[in-house]
Short mmCIF file of C-alpha atoms and ligand atoms in Angstrom, two decimals:
data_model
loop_
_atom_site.label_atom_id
_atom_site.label_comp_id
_atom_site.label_asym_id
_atom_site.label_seq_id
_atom_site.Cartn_x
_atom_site.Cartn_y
_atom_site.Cartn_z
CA UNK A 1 -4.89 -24.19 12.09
CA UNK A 2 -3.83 -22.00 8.89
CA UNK A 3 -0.36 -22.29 7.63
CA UNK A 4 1.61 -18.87 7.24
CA UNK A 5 0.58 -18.73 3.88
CA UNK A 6 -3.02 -19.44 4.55
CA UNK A 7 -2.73 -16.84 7.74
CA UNK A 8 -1.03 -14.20 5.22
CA UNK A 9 -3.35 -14.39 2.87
CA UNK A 10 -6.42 -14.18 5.25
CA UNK A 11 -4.80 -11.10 6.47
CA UNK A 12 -4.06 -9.48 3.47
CA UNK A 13 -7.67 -9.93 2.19
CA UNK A 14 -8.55 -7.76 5.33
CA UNK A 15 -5.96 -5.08 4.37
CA UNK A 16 -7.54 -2.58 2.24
CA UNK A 17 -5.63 -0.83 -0.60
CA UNK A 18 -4.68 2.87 0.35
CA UNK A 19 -6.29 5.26 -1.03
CA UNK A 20 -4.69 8.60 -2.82
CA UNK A 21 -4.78 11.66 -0.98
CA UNK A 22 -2.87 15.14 -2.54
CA UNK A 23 -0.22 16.21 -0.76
CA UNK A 24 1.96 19.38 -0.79
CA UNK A 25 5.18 18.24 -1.94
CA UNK A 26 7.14 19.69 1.08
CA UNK A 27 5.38 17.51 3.26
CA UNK A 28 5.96 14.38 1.26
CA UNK A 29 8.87 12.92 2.59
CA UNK A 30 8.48 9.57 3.67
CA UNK A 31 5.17 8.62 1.53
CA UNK A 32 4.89 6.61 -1.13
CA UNK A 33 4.32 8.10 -4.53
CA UNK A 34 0.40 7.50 -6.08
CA UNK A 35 0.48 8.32 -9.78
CA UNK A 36 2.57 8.32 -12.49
CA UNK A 37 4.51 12.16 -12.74
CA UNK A 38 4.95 13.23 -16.10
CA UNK A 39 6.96 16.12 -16.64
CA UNK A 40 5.21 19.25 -17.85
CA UNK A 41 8.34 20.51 -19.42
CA UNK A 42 12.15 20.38 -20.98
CA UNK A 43 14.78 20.82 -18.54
CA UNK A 44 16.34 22.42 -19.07
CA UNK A 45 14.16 24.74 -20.86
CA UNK A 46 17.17 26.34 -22.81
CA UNK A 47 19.91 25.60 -24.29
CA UNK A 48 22.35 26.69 -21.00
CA UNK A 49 26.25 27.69 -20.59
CA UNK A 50 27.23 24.58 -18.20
CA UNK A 51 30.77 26.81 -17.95
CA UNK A 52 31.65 30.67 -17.50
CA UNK A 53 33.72 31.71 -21.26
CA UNK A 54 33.03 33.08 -24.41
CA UNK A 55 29.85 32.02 -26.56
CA UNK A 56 31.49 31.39 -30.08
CA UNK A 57 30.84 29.69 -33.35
CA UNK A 58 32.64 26.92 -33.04
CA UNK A 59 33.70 26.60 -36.54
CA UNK A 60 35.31 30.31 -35.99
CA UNK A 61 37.35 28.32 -33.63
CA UNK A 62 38.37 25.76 -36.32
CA UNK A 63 42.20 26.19 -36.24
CA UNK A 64 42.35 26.01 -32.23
CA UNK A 65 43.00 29.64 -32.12
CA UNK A 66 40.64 32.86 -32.79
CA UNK A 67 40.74 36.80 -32.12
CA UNK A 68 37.09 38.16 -32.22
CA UNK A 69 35.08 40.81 -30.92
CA UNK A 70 32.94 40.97 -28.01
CA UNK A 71 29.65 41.41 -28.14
CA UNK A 72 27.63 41.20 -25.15
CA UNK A 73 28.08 39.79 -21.11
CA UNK A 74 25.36 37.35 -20.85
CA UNK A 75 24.38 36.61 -16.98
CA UNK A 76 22.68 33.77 -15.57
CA UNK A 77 18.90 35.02 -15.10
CA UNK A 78 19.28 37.29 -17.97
CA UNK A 79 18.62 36.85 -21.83
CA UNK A 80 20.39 37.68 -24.67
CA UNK A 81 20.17 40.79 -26.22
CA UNK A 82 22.04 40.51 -29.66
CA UNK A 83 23.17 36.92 -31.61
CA UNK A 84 26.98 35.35 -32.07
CA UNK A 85 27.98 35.70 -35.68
CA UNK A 86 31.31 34.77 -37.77
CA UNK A 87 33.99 36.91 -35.63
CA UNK A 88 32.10 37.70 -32.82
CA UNK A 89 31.70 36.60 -29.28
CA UNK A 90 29.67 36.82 -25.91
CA UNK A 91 30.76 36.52 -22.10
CA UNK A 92 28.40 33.98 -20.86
CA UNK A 93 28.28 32.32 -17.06
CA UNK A 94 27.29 28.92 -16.10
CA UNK A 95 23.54 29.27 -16.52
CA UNK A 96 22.77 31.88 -18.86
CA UNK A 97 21.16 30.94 -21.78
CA UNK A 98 22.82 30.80 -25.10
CA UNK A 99 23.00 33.46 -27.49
CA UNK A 100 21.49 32.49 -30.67
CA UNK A 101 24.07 31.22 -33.47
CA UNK A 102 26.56 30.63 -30.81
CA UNK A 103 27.18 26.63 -30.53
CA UNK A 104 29.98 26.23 -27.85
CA UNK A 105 31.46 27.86 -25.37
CA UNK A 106 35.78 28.24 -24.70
CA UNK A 107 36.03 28.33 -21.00
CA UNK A 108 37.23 31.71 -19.49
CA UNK A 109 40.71 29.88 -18.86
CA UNK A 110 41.40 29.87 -22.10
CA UNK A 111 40.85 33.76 -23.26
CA UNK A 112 42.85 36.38 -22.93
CA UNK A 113 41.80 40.42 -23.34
CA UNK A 114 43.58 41.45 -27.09
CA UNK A 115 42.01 45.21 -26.37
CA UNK A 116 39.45 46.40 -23.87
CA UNK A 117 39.45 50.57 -25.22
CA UNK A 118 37.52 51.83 -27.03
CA UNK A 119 34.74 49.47 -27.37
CA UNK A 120 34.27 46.64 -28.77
CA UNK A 121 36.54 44.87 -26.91
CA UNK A 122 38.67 42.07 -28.64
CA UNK A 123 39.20 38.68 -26.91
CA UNK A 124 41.74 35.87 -27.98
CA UNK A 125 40.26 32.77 -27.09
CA UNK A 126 42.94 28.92 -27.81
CA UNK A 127 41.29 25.82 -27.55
CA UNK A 128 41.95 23.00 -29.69
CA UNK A 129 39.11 21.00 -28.80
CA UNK A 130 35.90 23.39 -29.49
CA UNK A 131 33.28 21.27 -31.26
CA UNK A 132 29.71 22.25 -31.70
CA UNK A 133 27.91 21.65 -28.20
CA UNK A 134 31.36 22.14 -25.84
CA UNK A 135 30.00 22.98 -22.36
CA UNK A 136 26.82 23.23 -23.58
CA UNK A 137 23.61 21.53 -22.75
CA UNK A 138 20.79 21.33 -24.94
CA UNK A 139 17.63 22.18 -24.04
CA UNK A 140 15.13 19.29 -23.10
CA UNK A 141 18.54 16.82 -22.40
CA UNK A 142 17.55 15.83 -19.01
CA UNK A 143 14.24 15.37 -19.32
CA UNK A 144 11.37 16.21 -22.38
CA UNK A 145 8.24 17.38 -21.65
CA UNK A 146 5.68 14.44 -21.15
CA UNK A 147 8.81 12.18 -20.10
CA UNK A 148 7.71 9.80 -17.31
CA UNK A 149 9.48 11.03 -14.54
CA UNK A 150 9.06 9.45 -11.02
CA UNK A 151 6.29 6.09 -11.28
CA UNK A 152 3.24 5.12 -9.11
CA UNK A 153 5.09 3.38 -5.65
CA UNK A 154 8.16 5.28 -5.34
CA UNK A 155 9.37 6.82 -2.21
CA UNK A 156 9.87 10.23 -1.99
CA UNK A 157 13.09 11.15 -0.92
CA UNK A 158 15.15 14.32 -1.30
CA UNK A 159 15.88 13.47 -4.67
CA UNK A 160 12.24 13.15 -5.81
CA UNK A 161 11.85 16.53 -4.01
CA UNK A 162 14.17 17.88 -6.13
CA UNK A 163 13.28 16.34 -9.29
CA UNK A 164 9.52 17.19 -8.98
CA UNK A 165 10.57 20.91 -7.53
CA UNK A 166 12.55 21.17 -11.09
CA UNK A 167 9.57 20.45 -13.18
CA UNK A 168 7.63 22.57 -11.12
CA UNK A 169 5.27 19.78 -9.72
CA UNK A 170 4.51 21.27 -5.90
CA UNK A 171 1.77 18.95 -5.04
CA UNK A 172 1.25 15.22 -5.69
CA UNK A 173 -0.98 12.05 -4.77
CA UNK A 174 0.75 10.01 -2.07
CA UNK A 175 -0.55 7.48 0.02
CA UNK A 176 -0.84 8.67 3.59
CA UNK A 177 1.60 6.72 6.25
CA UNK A 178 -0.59 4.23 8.28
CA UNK A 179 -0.91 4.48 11.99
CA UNK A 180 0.26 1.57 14.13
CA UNK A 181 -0.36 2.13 17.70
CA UNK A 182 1.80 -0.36 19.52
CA UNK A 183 1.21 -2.21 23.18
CA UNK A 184 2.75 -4.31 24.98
CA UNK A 185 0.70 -6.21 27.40
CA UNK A 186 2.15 -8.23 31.20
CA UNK A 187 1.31 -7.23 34.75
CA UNK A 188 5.40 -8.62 34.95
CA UNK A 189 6.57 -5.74 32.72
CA UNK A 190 8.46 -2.39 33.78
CA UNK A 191 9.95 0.09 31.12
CA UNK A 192 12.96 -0.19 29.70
CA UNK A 193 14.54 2.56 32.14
CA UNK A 194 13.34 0.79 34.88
CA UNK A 195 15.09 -1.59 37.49
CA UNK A 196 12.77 -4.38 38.13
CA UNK A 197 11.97 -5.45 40.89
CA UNK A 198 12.09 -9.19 41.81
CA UNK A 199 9.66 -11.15 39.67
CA UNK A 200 9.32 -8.16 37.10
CA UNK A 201 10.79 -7.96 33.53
CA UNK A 202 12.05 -4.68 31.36
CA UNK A 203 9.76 -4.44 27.91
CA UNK A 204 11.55 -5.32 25.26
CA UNK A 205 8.96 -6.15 22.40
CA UNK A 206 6.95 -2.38 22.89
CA UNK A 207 10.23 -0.32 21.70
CA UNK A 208 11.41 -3.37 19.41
CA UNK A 209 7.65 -3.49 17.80
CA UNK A 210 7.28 0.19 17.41
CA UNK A 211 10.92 0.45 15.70
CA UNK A 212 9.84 -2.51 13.78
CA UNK A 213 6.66 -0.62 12.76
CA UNK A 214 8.39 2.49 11.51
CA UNK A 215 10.69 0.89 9.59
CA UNK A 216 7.73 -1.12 7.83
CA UNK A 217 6.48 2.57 6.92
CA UNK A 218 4.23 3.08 9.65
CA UNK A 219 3.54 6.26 11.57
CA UNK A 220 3.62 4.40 15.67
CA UNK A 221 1.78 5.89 18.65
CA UNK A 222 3.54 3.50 21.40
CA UNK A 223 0.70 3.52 24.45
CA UNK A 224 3.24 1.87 26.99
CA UNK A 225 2.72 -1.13 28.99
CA UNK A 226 -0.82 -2.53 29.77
CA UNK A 227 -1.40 -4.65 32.90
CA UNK A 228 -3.32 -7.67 32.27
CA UNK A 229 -6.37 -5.79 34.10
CA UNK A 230 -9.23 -6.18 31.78
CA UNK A 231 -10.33 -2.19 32.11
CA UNK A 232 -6.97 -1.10 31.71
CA UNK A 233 -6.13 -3.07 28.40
CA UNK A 234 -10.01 -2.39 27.33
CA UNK A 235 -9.15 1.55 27.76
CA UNK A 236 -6.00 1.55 25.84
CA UNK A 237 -7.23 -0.89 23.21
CA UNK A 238 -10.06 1.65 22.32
CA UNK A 239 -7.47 3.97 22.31
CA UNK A 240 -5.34 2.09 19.94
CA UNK A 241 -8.81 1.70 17.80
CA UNK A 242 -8.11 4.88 16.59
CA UNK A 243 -5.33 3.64 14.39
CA UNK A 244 -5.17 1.64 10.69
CA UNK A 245 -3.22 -1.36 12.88
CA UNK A 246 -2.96 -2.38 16.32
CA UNK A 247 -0.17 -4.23 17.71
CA UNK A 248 -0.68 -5.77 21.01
CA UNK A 249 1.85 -8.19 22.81
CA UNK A 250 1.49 -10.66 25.13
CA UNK A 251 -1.57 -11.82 26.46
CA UNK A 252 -2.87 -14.32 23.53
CA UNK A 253 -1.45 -17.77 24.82
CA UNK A 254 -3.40 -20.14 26.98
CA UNK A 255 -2.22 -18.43 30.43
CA UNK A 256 -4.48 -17.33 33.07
CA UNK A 257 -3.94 -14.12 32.68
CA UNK A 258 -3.99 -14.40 29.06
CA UNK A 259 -7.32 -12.21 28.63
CA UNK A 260 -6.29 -10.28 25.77
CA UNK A 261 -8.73 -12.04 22.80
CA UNK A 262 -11.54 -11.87 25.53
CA UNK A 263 -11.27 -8.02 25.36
CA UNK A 264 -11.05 -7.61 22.01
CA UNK A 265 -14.67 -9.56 21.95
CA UNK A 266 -15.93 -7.17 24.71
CA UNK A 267 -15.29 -4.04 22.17
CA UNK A 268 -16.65 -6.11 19.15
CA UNK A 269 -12.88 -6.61 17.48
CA UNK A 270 -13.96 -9.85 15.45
CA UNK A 271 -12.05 -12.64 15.31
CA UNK A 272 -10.55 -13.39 12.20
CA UNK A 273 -8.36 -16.32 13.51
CA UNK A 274 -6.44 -17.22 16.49
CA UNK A 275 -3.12 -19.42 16.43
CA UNK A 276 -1.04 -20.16 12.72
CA UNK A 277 0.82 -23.27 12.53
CA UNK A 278 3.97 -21.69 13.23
CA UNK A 279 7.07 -21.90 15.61
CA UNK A 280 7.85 -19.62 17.34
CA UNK A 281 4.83 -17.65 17.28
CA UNK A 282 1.58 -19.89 17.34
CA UNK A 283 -0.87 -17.99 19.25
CA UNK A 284 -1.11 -15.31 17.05
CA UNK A 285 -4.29 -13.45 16.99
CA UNK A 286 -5.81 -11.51 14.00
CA UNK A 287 -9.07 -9.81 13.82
CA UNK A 288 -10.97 -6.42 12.63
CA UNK A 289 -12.68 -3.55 14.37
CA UNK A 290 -15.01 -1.79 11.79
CA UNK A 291 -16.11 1.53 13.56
CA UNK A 292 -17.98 4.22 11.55
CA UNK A 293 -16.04 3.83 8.52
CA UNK A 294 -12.77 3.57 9.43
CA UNK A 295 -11.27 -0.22 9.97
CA UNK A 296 -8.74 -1.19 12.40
CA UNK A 297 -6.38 -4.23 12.22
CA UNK A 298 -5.77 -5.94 15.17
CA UNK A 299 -2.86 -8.25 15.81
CA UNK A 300 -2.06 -9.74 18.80
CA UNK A 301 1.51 -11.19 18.92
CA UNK A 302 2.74 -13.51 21.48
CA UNK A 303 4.74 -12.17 24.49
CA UNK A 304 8.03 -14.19 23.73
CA UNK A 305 10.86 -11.59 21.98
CA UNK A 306 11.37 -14.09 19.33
CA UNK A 307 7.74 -14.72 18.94
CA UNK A 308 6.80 -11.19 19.17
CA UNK A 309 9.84 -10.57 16.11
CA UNK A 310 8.75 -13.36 13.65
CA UNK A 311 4.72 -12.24 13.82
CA UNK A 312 5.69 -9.06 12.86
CA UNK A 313 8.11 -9.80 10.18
CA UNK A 314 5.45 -12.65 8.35
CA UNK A 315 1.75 -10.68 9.48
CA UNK A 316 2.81 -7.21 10.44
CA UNK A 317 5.01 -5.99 7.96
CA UNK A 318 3.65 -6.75 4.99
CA UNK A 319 0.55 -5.18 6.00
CA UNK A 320 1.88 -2.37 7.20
CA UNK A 321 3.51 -1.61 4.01
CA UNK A 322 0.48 -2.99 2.00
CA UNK A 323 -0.90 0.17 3.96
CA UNK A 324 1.40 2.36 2.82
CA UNK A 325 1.22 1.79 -0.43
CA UNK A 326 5.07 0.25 -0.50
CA UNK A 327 5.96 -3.23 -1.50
CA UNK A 328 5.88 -5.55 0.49
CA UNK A 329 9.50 -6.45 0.84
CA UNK A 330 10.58 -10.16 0.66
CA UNK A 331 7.69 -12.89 1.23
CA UNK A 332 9.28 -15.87 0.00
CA UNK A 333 11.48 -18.66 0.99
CA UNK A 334 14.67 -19.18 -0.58
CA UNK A 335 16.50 -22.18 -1.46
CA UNK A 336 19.63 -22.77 0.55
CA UNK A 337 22.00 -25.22 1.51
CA UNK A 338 22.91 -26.71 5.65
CA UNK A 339 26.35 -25.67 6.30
CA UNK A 340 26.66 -27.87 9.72
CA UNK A 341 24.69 -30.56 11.17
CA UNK A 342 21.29 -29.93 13.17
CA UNK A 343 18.70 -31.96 14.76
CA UNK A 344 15.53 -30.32 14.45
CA UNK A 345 12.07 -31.42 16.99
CA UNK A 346 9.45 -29.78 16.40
CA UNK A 347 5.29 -30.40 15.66
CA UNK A 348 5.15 -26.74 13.38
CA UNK A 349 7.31 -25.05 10.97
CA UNK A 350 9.82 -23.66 12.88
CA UNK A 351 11.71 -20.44 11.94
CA UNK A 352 14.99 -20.57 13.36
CA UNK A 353 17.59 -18.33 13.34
CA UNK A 354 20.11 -18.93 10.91
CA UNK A 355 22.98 -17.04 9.38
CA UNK A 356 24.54 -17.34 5.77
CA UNK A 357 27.88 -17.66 5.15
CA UNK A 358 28.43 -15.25 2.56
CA UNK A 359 26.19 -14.88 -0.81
CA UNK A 360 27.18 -18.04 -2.29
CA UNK A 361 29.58 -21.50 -2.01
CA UNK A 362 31.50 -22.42 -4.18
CA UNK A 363 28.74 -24.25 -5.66
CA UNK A 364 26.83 -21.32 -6.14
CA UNK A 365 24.70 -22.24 -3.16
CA UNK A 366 23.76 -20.09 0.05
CA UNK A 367 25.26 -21.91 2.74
CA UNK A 368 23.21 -21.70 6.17
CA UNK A 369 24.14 -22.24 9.84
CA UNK A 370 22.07 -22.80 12.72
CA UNK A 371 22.92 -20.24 15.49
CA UNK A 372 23.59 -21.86 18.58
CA UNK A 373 19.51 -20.60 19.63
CA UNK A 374 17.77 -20.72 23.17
CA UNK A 375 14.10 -20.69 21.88
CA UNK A 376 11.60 -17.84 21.52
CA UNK A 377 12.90 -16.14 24.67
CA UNK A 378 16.42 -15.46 23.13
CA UNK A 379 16.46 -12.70 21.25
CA UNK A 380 20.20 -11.96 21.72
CA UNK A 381 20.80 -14.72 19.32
CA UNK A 382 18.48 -13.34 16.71
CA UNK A 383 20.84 -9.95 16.73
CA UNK A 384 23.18 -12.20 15.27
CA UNK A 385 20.98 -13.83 12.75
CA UNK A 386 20.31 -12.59 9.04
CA UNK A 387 17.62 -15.22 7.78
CA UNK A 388 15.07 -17.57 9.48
CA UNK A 389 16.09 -21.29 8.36
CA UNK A 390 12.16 -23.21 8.24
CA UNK A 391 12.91 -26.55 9.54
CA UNK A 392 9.86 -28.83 8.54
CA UNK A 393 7.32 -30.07 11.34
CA UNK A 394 9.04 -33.29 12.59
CA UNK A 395 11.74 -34.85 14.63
CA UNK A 396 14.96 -35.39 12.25
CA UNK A 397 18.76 -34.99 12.16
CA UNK A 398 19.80 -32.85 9.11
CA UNK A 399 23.08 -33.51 7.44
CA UNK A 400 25.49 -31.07 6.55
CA UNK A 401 24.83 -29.91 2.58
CA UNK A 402 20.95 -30.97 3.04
CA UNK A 403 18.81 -28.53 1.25
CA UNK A 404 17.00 -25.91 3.20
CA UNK A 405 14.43 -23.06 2.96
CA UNK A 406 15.35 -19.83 4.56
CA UNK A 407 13.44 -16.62 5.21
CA UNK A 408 15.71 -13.77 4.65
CA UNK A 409 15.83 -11.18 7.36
CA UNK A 410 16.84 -8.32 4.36
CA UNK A 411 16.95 -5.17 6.75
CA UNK A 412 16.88 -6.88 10.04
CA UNK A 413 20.36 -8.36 9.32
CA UNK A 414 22.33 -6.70 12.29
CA UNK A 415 25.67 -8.19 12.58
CA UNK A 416 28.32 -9.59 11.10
CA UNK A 417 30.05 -10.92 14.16
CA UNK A 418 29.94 -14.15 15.33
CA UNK A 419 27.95 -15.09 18.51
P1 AMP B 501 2.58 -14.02 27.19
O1 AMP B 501 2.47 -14.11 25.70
O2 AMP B 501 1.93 -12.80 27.75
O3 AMP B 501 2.15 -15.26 27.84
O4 AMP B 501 4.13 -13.88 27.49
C1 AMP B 501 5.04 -14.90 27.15
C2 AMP B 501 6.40 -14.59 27.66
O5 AMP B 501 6.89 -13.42 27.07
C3 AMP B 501 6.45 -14.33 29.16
O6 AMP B 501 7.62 -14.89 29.67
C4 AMP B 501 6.49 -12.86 29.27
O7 AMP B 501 7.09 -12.40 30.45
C5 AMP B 501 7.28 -12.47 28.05
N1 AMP B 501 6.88 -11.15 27.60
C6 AMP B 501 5.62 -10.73 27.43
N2 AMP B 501 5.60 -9.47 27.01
C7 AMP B 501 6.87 -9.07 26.91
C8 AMP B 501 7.49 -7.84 26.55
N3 AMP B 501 6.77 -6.79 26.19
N4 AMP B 501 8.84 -7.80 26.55
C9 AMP B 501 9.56 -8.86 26.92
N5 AMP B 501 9.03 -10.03 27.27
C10 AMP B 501 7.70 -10.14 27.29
MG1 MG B 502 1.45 -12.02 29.58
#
């Protein structure tokens, strides 16, 4: 049986890297940035009024106190007609580009009409504090043409929208979100608005899977509940064929009605491996559909919540964003330290929910608890959690200040109440 790392790895190997499709900016939202953008000009590309005033030499200005004569009203939009020499002055708004010999600009506050009739008007502008550049900004100051603006793997956002719109960049290689069709597999199960009936479950890991999945950068198609009737799950499997990754739960384990991995053999998914020395979470199944070119990954995650939650956060997620062209997010385990006392059983890894007190001890440490935790079943416990604690294979009583490894939970960290 392959270790998570060994399981990860096999997985990954079967993931393959996106490739870069052009997009229209607009519709760009929410995909993951394939090149490098250099910008293809200065912005801004003129030296720009950042306040409405007077365009002046700002040595005229010298003594904190000038009278001079108007020579133009610049607007934003518009460009100068006629440049600012000793004595003389233009109206200029926020925007407009600067007149030529003009170096500052005394904001409109600070001027006062001397004589209006008959043209040229005189203006008496008092600032003490003009220096060359005041409320100015220089062409280029943002950003210079073939600046690096936005690198390969970022996420575009509204702010890369704007920044690209700036530089006049409307279209740009992304990777394209990956699919994840989602299904959740149990002749036991009803949907979440549904009372049960005696007997019967409400589906908790096809709504927790598919929000799992978009957060990890996927598109989801969520197909619903499956009974463990080998046409049905055979119809809605193809179905979910259609997709870059297939998430199935339930169905793996070493029940009777556990016929999931025989259906994936019926429609030629191969079998990449089945069951990772893991607790909770051992029967995992991984394999690959190759249709006519396009490749589907198939995961099937045991039925258990908990189960169903730690696949997906070790197998699914990565991949998922491996898909999408994002990073993978946090892999490793981290070094912390047992807050309380725990005895651990257990013949696999176990990943147990844990939460840390804090960032640090005062020994600079990450101190970890146990939560009080009912198995793979309990998920309510896991709400509360915001790391996995990996308690080696084995049947030991672990002191208080023992050295752990944990598995941060990063975004899945939902609480900072106490159960
Ligand atoms: P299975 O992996 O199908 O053997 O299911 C293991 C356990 O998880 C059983 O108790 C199931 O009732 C439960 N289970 C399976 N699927 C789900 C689901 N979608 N939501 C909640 N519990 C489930
Ligand atoms: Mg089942």
């Amino acid at each position: 049986m392959n270790s998570v790392e060994q399981a990860r790895a096999i997985v990954f190997r079967h993931a393959r890297p996106p490739q870069p499709e052009r997009w229209r900016l607009l519709d760009s939202q929410g995909l993951v940035l394939a090149e490098n953008v250099t910008s293809p000009v200065d912005s801004p590309p003129f030296d720009k009024a950042t306040m409405d005033g007077y365009a002046v030499l700002s040595e005229d200005i010298a003594t904190g106190e000038a009278e001079l004569e108007l020579a133009e009203e610049i607007t934003a939009g518009q460009i100068p007609t006629l440049p600012v020499t000793s004595g003389k002055t233009s109206r200029i708004m926020t925007g407009a580009p600067m007149p030529e010999g003009a170096d500052a600009v005394v904001i409109v506050e600070r001027s006062e009409l001397v004589s209006g009739e008959p043209p040229p008007a005189r203006i008496r502008l008092r600032d003490a504090t003009v220096r060359p550049g005041l409320n100015v900004i220089a062409r280029g100051t943002t950003v210079r043409r073939g600046d690096r603006v936005l690198s390969n793997g970022r996420l575009i956002g509204p702010i890369e929208v704007g920044v690209l719109s700036e530089i006049g960049v409307t279209e740009i290689a992304v990777f394209r979100t990956p699919v994840v069709t989602v299904l959740a597999t149990g002749d036991e199960l009803v949907s979440a608005d549904t009372t049960p009936a005696p007997g019967q479950i409400r589906n908790s890991n096809g709504p927790m899977l598919a929000a799992l999945a978009e957060r990890a950068g996927g598109r989801v198609v969520n197909l619903g509940i499956a009974r463990d009737d080998a046409d049905e799950l055979k119809r809605l499997i193809q179905q979910g064929l259609e997709s870059d990754v297939l998430v199935l739960s339930g169905g793996v384990s070493a029940g009777v009605l556990d016929i999931v991995p025989d259906v994936f053999a019926r429609l030629g998914i191969r079998q990449v491996f089945h069951k990772v020395r893991l607790k909770p979470g051992k029967p995992l199944w991984f394999g690959v559909s190759a249709g006519d070119g396009a490749q589907t990954l198939v995961f099937g995650l045991p039925g258990n919540p908990v189960s169903s939650f730690v696949c997906f956060e070790l197998f699914v997620r990565p991949t998922v964003a491996r898909l999408a062209g994002r990073p993978p997010g946090n892999l490793d385990l981290q070094p912390a330290v047992l807050a309380t006392d725990h005895h651990h059983r257990g013949d696999r890894p176990t990943f147990y929910p844990g939460k840390c007190s804090g960032e640090h001890g005062a020994d600079g440490k990450v101190h970890v608890e146990p939560l009080p935790w009912h198995g793979s079943t309990d998920l309510f416990t896991l709400a509360y959690a915001d790391c996995l604690i990996v308690f080696p294979p084995g049947d030991r009583f672990f002191s208080a200040g023992e050295r752990i490894d944990i598995y941060p939970l990063g975004g899945s960290a939902l609480s900072h109440e106490k159960r």
